[in-house]
Coordinates of N, CA and C in Angstrom, one line a residue:
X1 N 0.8 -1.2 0.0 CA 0.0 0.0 0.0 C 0.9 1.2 0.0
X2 N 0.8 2.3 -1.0 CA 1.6 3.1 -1.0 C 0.5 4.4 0.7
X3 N 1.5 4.8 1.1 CA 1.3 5.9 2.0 C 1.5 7.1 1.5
X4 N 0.0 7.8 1.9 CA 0.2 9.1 1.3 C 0.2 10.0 2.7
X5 N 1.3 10.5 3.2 CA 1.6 11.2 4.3 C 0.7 12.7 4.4
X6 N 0.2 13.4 3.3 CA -0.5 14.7 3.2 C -1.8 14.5 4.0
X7 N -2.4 13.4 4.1 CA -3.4 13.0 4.9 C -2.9 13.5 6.3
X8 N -1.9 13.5 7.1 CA -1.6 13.2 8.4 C -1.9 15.3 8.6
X9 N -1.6 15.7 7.5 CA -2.0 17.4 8.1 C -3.3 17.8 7.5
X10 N -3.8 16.4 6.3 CA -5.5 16.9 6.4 C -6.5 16.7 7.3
X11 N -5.8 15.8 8.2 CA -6.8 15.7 9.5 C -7.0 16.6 10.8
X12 N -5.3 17.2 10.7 CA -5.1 18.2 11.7 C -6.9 18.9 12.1
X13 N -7.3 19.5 11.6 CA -8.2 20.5 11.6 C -9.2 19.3 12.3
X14 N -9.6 18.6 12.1 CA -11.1 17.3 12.4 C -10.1 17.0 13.8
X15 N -8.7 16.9 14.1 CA -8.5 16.0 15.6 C -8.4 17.4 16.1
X16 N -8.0 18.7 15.6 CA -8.2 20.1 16.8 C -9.8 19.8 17.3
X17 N -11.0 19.3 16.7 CA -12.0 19.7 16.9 C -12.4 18.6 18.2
X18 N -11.4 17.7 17.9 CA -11.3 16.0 18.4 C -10.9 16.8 20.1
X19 N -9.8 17.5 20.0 CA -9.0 18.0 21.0 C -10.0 18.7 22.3
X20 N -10.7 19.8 21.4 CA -11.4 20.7 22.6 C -12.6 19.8 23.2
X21 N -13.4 18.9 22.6 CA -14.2 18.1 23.6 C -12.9 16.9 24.5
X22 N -12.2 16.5 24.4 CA -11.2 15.7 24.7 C -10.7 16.4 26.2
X23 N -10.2 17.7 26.1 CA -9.6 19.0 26.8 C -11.4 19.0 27.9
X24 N -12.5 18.9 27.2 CA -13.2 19.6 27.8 C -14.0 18.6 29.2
X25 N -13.6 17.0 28.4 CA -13.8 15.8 29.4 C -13.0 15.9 30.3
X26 N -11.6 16.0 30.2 CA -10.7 15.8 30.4 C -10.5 16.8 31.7
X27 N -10.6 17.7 31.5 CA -10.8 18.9 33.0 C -12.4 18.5 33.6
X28 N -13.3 18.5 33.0 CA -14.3 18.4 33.7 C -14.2 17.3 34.7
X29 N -13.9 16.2 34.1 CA -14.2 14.7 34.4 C -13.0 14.8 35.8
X30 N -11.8 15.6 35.7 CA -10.8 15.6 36.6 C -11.2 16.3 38.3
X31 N -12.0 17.6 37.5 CA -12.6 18.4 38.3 C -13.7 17.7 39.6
X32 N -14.7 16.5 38.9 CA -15.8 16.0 39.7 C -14.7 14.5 40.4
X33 N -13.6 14.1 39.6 CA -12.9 13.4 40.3 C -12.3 13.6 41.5
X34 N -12.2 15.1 41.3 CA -11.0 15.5 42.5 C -12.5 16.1 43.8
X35 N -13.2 16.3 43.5 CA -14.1 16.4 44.4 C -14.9 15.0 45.1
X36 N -15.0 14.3 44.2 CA -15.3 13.1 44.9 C -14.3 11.9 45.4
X37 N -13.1 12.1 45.3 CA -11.9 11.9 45.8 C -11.6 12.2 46.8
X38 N -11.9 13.7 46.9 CA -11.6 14.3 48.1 C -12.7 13.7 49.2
X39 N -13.6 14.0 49.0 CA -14.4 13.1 49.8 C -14.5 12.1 50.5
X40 N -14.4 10.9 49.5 CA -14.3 9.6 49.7 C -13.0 9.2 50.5
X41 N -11.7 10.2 50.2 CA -10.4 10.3 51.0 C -10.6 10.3 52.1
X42 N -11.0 11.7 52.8 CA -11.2 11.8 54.1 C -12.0 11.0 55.1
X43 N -13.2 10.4 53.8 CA -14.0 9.3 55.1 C -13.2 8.5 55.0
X44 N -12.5 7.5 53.9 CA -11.9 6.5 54.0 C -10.4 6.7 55.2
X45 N -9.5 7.6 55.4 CA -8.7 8.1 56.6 C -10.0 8.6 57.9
X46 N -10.7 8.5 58.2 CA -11.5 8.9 59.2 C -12.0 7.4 60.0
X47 N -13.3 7.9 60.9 CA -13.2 7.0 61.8 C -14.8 6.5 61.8
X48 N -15.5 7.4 60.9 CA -17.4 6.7 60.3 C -17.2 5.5 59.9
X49 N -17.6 4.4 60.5 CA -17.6 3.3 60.0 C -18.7 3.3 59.0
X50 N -19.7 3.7 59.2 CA -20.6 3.4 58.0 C -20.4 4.1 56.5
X51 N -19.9 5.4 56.5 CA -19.7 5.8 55.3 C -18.1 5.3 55.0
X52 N -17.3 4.6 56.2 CA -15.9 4.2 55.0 C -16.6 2.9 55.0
X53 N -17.5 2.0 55.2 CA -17.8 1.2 54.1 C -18.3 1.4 52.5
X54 N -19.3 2.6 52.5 CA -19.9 2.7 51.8 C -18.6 3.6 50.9
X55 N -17.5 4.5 51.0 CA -16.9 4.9 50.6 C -15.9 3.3 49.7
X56 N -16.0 2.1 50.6 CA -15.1 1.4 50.2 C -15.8 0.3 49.2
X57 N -16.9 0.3 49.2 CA -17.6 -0.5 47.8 C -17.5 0.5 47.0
X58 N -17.5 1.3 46.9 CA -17.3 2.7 45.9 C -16.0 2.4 45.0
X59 N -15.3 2.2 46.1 CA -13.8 2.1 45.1 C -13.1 1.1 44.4
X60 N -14.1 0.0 45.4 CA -14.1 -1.3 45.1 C -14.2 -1.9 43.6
X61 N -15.8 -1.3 43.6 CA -16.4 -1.6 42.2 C -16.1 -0.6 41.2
X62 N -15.6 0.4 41.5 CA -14.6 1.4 40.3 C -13.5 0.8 39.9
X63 N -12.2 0.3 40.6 CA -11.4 0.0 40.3 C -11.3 -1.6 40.1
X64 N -12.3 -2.0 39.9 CA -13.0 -3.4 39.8 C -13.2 -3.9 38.8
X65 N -13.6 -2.6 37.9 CA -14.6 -2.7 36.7 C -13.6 -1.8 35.6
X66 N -13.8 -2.5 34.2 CA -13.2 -1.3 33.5 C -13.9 0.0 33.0
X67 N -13.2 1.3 32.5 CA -13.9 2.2 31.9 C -14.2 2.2 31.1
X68 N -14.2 1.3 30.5 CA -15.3 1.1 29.0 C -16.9 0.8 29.4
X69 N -16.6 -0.4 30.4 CA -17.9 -0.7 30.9 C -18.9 0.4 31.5
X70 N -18.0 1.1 32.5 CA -18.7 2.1 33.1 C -19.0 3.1 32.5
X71 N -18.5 3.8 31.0 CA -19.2 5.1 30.6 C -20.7 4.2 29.4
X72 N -20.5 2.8 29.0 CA -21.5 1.8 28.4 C -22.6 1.8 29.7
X73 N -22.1 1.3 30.6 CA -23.5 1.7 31.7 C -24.1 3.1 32.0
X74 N -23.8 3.9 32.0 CA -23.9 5.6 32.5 C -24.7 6.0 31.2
X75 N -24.3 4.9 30.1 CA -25.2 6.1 28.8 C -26.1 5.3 28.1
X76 N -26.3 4.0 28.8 CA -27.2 3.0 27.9 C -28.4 2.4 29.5
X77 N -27.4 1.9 30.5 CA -28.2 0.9 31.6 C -28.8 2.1 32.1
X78 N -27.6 3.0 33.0 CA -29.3 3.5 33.8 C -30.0 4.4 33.0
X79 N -30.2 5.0 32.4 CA -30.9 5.7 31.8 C -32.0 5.1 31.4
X80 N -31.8 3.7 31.0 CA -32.6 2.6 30.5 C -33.6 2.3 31.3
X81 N -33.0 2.3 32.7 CA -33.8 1.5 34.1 C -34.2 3.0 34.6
X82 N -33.8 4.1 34.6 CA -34.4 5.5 35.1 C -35.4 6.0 34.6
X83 N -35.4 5.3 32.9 CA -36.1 6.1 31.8 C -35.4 7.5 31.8
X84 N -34.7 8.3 31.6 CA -34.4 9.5 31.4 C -33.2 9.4 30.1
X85 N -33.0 10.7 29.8 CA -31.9 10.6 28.5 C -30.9 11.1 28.9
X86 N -29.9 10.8 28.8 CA -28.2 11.7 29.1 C -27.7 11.9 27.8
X87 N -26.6 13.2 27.5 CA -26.1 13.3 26.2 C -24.6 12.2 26.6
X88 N -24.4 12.0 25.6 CA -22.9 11.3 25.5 C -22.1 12.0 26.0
X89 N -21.8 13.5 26.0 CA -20.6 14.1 26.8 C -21.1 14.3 28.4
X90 N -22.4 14.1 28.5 CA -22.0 14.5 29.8 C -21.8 13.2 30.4
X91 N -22.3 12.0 30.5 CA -21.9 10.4 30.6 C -20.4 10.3 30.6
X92 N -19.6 11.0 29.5 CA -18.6 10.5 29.4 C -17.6 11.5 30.7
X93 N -18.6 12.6 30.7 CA -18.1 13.6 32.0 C -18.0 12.8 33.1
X94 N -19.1 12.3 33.5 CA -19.1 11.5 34.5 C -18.5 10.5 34.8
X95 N -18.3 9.6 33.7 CA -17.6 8.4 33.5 C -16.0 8.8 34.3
X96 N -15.7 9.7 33.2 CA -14.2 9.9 34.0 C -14.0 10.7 35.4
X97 N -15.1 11.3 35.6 CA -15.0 11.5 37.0 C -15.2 10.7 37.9
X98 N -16.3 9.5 37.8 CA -16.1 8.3 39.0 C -15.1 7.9 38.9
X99 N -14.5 7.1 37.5 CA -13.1 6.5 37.4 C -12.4 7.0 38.4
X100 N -11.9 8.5 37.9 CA -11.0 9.1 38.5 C -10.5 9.3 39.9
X101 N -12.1 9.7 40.7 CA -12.4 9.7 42.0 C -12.1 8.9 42.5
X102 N -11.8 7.2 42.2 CA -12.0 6.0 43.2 C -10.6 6.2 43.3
X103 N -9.8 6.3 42.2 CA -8.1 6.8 42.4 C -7.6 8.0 43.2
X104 N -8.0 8.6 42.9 CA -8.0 9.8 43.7 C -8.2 9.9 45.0
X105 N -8.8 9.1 45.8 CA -9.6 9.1 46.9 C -8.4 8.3 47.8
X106 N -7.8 7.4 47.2 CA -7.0 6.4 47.6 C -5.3 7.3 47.7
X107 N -5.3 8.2 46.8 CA -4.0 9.3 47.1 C -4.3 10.1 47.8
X108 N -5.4 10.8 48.3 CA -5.9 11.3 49.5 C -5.6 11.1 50.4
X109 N -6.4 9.5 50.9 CA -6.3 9.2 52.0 C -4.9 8.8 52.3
X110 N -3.5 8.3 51.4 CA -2.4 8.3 51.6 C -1.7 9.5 52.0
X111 N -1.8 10.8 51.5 CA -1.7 11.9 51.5 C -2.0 12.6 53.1
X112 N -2.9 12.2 53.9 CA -3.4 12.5 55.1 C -2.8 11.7 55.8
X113 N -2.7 10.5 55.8 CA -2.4 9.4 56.7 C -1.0 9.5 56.6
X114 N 0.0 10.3 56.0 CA 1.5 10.5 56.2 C 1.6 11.7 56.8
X115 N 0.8 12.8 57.5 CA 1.2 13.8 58.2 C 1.2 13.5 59.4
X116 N 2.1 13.7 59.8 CA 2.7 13.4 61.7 C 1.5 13.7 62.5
X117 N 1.1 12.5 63.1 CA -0.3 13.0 64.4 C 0.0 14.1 64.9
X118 N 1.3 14.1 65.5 CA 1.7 15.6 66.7 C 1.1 16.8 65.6
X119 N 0.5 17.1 64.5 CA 0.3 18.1 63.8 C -1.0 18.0 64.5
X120 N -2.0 17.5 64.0 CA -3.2 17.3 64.6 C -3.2 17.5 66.5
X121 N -2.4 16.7 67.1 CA -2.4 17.4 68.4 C -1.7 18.6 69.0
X122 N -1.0 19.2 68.1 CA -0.7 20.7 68.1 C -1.9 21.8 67.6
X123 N -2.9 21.4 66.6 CA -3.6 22.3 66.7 C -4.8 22.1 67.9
X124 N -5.0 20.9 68.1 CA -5.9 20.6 69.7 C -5.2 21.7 70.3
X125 N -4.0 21.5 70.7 CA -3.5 22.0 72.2 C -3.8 23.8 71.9
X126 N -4.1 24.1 70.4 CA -4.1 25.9 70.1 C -5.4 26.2 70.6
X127 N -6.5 25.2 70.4 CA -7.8 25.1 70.5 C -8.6 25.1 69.5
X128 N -8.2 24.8 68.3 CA -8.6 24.9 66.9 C -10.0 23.7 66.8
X129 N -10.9 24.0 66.3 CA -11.8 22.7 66.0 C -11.2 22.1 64.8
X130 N -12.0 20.9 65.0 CA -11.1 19.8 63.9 C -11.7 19.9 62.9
X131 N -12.3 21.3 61.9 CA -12.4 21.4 60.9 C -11.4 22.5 60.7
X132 N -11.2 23.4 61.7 CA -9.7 24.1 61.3 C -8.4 23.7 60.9
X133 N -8.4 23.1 62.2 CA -6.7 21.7 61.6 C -6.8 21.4 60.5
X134 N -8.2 20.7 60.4 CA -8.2 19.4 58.6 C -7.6 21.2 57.9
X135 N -8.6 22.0 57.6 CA -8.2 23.0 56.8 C -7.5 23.8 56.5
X136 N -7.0 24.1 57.8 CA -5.5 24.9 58.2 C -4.4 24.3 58.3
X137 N -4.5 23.3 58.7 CA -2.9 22.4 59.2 C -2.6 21.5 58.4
X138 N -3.8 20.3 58.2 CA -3.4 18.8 57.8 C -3.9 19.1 56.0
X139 N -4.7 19.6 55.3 CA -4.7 19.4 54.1 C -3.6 20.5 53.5
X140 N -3.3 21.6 53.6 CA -2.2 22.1 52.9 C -1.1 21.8 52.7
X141 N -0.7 20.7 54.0 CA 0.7 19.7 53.7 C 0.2 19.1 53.3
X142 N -1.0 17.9 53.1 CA -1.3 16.4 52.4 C -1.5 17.2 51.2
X143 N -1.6 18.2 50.8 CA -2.1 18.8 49.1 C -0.7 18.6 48.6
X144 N 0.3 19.0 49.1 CA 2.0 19.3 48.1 C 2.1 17.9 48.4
X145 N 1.9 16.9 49.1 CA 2.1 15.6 49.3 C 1.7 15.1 47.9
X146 N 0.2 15.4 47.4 CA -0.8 14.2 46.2 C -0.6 15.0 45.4
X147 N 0.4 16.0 45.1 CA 0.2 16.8 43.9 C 0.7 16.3 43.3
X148 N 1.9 15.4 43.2 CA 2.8 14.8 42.3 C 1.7 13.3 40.9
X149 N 0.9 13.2 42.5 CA 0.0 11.7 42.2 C -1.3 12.2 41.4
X150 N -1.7 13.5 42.0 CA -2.5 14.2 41.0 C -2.4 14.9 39.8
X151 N -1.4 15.2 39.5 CA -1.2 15.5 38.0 C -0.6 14.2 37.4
X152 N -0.5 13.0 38.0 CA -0.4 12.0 36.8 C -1.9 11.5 36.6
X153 N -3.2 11.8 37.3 CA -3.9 11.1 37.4 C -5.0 12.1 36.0
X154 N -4.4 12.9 36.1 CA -4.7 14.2 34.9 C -4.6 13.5 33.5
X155 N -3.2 13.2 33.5 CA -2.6 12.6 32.4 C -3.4 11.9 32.0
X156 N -3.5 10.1 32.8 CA -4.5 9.4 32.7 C -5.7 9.5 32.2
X157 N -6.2 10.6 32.5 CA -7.7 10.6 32.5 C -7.6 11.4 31.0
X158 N -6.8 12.2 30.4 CA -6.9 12.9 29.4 C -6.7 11.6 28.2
X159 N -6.0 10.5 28.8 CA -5.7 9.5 27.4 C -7.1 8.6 27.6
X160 N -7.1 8.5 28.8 CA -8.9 7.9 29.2 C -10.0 8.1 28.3
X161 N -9.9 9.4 27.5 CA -10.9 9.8 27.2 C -11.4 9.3 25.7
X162 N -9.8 8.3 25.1 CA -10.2 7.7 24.2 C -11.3 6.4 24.0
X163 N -10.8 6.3 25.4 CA -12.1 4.9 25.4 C -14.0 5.5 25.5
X164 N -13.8 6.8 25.5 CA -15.3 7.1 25.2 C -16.1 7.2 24.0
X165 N -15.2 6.6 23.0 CA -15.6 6.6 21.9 C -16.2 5.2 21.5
X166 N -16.8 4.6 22.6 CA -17.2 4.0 22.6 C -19.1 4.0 22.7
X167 N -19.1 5.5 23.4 CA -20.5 5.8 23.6 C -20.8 6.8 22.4
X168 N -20.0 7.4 21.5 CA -20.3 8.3 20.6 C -19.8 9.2 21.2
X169 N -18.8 9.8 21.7 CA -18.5 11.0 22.3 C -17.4 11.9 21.1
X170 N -17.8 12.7 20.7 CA -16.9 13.2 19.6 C -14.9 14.1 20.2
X171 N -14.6 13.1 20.6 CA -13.1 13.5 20.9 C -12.6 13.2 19.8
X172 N -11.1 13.0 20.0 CA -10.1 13.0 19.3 C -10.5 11.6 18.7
X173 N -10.0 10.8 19.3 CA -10.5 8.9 18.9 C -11.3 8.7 17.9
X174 N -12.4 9.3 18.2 CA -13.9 9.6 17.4 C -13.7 10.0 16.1
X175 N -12.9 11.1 16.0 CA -12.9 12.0 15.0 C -12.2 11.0 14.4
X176 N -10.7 10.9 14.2 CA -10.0 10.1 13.5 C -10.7 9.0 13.1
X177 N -11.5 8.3 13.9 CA -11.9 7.1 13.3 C -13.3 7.3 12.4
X178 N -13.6 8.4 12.4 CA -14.5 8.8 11.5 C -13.7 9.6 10.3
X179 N -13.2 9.9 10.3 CA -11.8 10.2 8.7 C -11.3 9.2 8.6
X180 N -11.4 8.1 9.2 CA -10.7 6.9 8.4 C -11.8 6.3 7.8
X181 N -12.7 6.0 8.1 CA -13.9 5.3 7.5 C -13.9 6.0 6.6
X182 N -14.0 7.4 5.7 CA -14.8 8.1 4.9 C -13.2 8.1 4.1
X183 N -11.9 7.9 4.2 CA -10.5 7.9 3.5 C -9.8 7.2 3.1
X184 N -10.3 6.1 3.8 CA -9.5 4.6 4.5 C -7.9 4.4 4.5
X185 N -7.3 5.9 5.1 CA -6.5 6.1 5.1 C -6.0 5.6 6.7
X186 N -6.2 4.8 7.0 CA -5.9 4.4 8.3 C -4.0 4.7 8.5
X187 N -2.9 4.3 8.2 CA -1.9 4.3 8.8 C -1.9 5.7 9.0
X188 N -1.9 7.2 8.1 CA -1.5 7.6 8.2 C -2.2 8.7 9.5
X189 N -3.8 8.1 9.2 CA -5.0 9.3 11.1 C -4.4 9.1 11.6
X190 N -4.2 7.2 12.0 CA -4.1 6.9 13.2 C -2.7 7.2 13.6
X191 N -1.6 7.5 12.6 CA -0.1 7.7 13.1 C -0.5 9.7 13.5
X192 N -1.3 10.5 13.2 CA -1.4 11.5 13.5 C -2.0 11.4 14.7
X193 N -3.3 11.0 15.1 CA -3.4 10.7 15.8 C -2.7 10.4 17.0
X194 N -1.7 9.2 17.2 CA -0.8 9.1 18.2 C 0.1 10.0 18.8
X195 N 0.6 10.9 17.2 CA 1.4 11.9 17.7 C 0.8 13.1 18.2
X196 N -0.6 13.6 18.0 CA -1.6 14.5 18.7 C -1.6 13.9 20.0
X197 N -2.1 13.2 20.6 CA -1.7 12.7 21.7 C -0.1 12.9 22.7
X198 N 0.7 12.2 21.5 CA 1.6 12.0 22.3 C 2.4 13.6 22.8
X199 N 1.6 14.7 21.8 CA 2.4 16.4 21.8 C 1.9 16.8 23.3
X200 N 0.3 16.3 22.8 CA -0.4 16.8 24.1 C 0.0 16.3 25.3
X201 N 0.1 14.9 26.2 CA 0.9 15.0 26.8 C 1.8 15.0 27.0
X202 N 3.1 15.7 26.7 CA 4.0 15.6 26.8 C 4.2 17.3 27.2
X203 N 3.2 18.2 26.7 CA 2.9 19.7 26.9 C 2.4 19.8 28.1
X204 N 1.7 18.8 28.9 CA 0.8 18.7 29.8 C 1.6 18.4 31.0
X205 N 2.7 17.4 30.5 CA 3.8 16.8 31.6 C 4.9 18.0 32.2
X206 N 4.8 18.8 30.7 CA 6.3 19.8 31.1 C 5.4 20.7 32.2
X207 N 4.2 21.4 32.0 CA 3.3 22.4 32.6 C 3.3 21.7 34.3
X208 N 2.7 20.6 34.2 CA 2.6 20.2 35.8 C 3.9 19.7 36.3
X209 N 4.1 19.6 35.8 CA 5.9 19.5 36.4 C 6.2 21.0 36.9
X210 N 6.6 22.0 36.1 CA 6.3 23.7 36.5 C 5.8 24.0 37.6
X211 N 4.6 23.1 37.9 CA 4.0 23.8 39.0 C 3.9 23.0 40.7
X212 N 4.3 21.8 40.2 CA 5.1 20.8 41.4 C 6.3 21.7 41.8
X213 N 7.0 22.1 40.9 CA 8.3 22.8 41.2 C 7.9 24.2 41.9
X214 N 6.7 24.8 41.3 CA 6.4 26.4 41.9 C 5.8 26.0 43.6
X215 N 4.7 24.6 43.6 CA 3.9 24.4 44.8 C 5.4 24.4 45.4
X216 N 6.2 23.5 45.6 CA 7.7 22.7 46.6 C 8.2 24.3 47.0

């Protein structure tokens, strides 16, 4: 098969378009991750027995199950059993935010559980309630602690976002594989492709790196 390489900058324009929903899962999905992460952290390092169980089937069956499965359930099962409709991007929002969260939750609670008790019983002895400490004392050191763990989990979830192309979600994955069907120029999308990806993070690596160095 001869290769015609002029294809690999005709697609440019179709995977930029691929990019900005990609970009737009990709922070969203990080955003609901890191909030239900944070969450699920704290009770899982705390002492509720009922919500760190229920925190721990949570993470259980997330990191249990793949993400193909779970953005396939989120935009076909419940909606099916709810009766209601969801669009494909916001499903796939979601998708990567539970994903994300159950990992997340687990750098958390490591992230807390390595600051020295005497921190916590130095702000007792100030008289601080133990939502000041968590806020003032013990999360601004556990944050520079998971920051390292949290911008890889960024990374992750931005290449994650290929597997949503499984629900129709128009990213990067999507697009290319819809210019290959219509060109059947497959070697040369999918080698653009890879290297769209591989630009993007690698732009994404040098940036959070910059800012581990600015947080330290």
């Amino acid at each position: 098969m001869e290769l015609q390489w002029i294809y690999t900058l005709k697609v440019i324009p179709t995977l930029a378009e691929g990019l900005k929903v990609t970009m737009l899962i990709a922070v969203a999905g990080i955003l609901l991750g890191f909030i239900i992460g944070l969450l699920a952290g704290f009770v899982r390092s705390g002492k509720h027995n009922i919500l760190y169980r229920i925190a721990g089937v949570y993470i259980t069956v997330i990191r249990g199950t793949p993400l193909m499965v779970q953005a396939l359930y989120l935009y076909f099962a419940i909606p099916m059993m709810l009766n209601f409709d969801i669009s494909a991007l916001t499903a796939g929002i979601v998708a990567i935010g539970l994903n994300s969260g159950a990992y997340i939750s687990e750098i958390v609670r490591g992230a807390i559980q390595s600051i020295d008790i005497g921190q916590n019983e130095a702000g007792i002895c100030l008289g601080l309630s133990k939502f000041q400490i968590t806020a003032s004392i013990i999360f601004p050191q556990a944050f520079k602690i998971m920051l390292p763990s949290l911008c890889n989990q960024f990374i992750i979830s931005v290449k994650d976002t290929s597997i949503l192309t499984v629900i129709g979600v128009a990213e990067m994955t999507r697009q290319a594989t819809q210019a290959v069907s219509s060109t059947f120029r497959t070697v040369e999308i999918y080698t653009s492709l890879a290297l769209m990806y591989f630009v993007l993070n690698t732009v994404l690596s040098f940036l959070l790196s910059k800012l581990e160095r600015r947080m330290k």
